[in-house]
mmCIF file of C-alpha atoms in Angstrom:
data_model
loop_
_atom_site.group_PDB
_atom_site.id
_atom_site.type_symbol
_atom_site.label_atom_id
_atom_site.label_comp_id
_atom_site.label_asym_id
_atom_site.label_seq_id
_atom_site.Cartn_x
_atom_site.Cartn_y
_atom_site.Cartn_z
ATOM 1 C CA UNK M 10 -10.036 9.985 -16.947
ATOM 2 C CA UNK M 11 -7.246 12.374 -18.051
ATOM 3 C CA UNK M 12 -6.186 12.359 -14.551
ATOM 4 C CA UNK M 13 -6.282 8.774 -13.728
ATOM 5 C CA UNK M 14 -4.118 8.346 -16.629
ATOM 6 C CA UNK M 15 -1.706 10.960 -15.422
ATOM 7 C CA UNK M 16 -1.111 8.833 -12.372
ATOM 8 C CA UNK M 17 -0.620 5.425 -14.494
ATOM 9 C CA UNK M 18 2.401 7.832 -16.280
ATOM 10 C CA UNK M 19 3.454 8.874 -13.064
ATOM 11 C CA UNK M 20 3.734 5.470 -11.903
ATOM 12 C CA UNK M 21 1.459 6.393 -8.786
ATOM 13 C CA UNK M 22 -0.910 3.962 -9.730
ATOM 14 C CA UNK M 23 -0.115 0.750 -11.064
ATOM 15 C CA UNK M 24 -1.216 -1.176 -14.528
ATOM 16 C CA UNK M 25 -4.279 -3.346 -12.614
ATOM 17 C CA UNK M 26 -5.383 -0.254 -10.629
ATOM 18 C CA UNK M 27 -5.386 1.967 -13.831
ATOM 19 C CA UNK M 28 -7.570 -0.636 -15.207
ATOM 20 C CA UNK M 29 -10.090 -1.600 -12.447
ATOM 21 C CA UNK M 30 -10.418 2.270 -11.705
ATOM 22 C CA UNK M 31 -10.960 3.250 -15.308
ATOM 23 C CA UNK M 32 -13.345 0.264 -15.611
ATOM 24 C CA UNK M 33 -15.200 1.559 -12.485
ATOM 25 C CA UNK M 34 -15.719 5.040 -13.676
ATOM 26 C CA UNK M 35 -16.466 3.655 -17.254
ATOM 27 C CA UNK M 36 -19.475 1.670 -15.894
ATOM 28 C CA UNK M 37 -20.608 3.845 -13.218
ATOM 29 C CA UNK M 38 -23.719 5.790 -14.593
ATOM 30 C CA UNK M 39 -23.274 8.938 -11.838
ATOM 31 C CA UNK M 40 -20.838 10.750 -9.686
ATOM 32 C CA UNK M 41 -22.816 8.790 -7.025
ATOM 33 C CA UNK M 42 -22.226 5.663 -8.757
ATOM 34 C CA UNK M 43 -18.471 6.483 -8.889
ATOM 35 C CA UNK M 44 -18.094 7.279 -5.263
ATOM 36 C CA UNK M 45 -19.377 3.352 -4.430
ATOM 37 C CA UNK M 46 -15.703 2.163 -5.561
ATOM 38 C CA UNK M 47 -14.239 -0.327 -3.683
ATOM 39 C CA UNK M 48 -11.947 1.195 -0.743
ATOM 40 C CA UNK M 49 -8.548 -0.107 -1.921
ATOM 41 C CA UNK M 50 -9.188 1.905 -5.292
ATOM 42 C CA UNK M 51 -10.066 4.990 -3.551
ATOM 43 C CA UNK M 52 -7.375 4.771 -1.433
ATOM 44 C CA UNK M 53 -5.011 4.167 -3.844
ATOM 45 C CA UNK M 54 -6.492 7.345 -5.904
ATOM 46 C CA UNK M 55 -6.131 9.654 -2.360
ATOM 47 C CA UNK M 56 -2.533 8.266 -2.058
ATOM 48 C CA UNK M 57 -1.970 9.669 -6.325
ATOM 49 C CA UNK M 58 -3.711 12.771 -5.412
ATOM 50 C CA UNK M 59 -1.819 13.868 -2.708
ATOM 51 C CA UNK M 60 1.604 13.007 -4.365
ATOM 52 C CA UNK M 61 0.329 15.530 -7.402
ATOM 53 C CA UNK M 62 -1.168 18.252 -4.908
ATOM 54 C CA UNK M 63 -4.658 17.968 -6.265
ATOM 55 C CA UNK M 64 -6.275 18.451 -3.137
ATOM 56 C CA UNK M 65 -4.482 21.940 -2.965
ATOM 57 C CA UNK M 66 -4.982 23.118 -6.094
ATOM 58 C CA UNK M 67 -8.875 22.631 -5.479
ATOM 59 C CA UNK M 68 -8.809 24.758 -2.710
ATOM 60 C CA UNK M 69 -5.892 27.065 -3.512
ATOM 61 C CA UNK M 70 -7.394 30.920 -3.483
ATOM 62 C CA UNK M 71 -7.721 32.387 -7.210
ATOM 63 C CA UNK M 72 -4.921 34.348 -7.801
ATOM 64 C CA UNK M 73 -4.622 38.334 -7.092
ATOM 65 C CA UNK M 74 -3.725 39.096 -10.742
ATOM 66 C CA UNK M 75 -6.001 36.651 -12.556
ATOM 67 C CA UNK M 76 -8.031 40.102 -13.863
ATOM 68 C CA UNK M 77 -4.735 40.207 -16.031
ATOM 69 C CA UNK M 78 -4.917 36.815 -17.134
ATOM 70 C CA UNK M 79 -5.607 37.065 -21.464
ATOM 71 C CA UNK M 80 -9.000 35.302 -22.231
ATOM 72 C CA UNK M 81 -9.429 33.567 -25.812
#
């Protein structure tokens, strides 16, 4: 959800899709459930993602010096 709302701040998604997506996630009872959303909702998720690089962050290599990275 923390993402979907990053779009609505972005204004890459609009008020009514916020809602109807959040609503759709909110009711869906699995990640199976979630993929049955309506096909102007996911498209208008894809068209968010791509504008914020998620896609390429998901399949961006881990970086060389992550060994140095501090753990807490």
């Amino acid at each position: 959800m923390k993402t979907i709302d990053e779009m609505l701040h972005l204004a890459l998604l609009t008020p009514d899709q916020h809602h109807q997506i959040s609503a759709w996630i909110a009711h869906a009872g699995s990640p199976e459930e979630i993929l049955k959303m309506p096909a102007p909702l996911w498209q208008a998720v894809e068209r968010a993602s791509a504008v914020m690089g998620i896609d390429e962050d998901l399949v961006r290599p881990p970086s060389l010096d992550a060994d140095d990275i501090v753990r807490g």
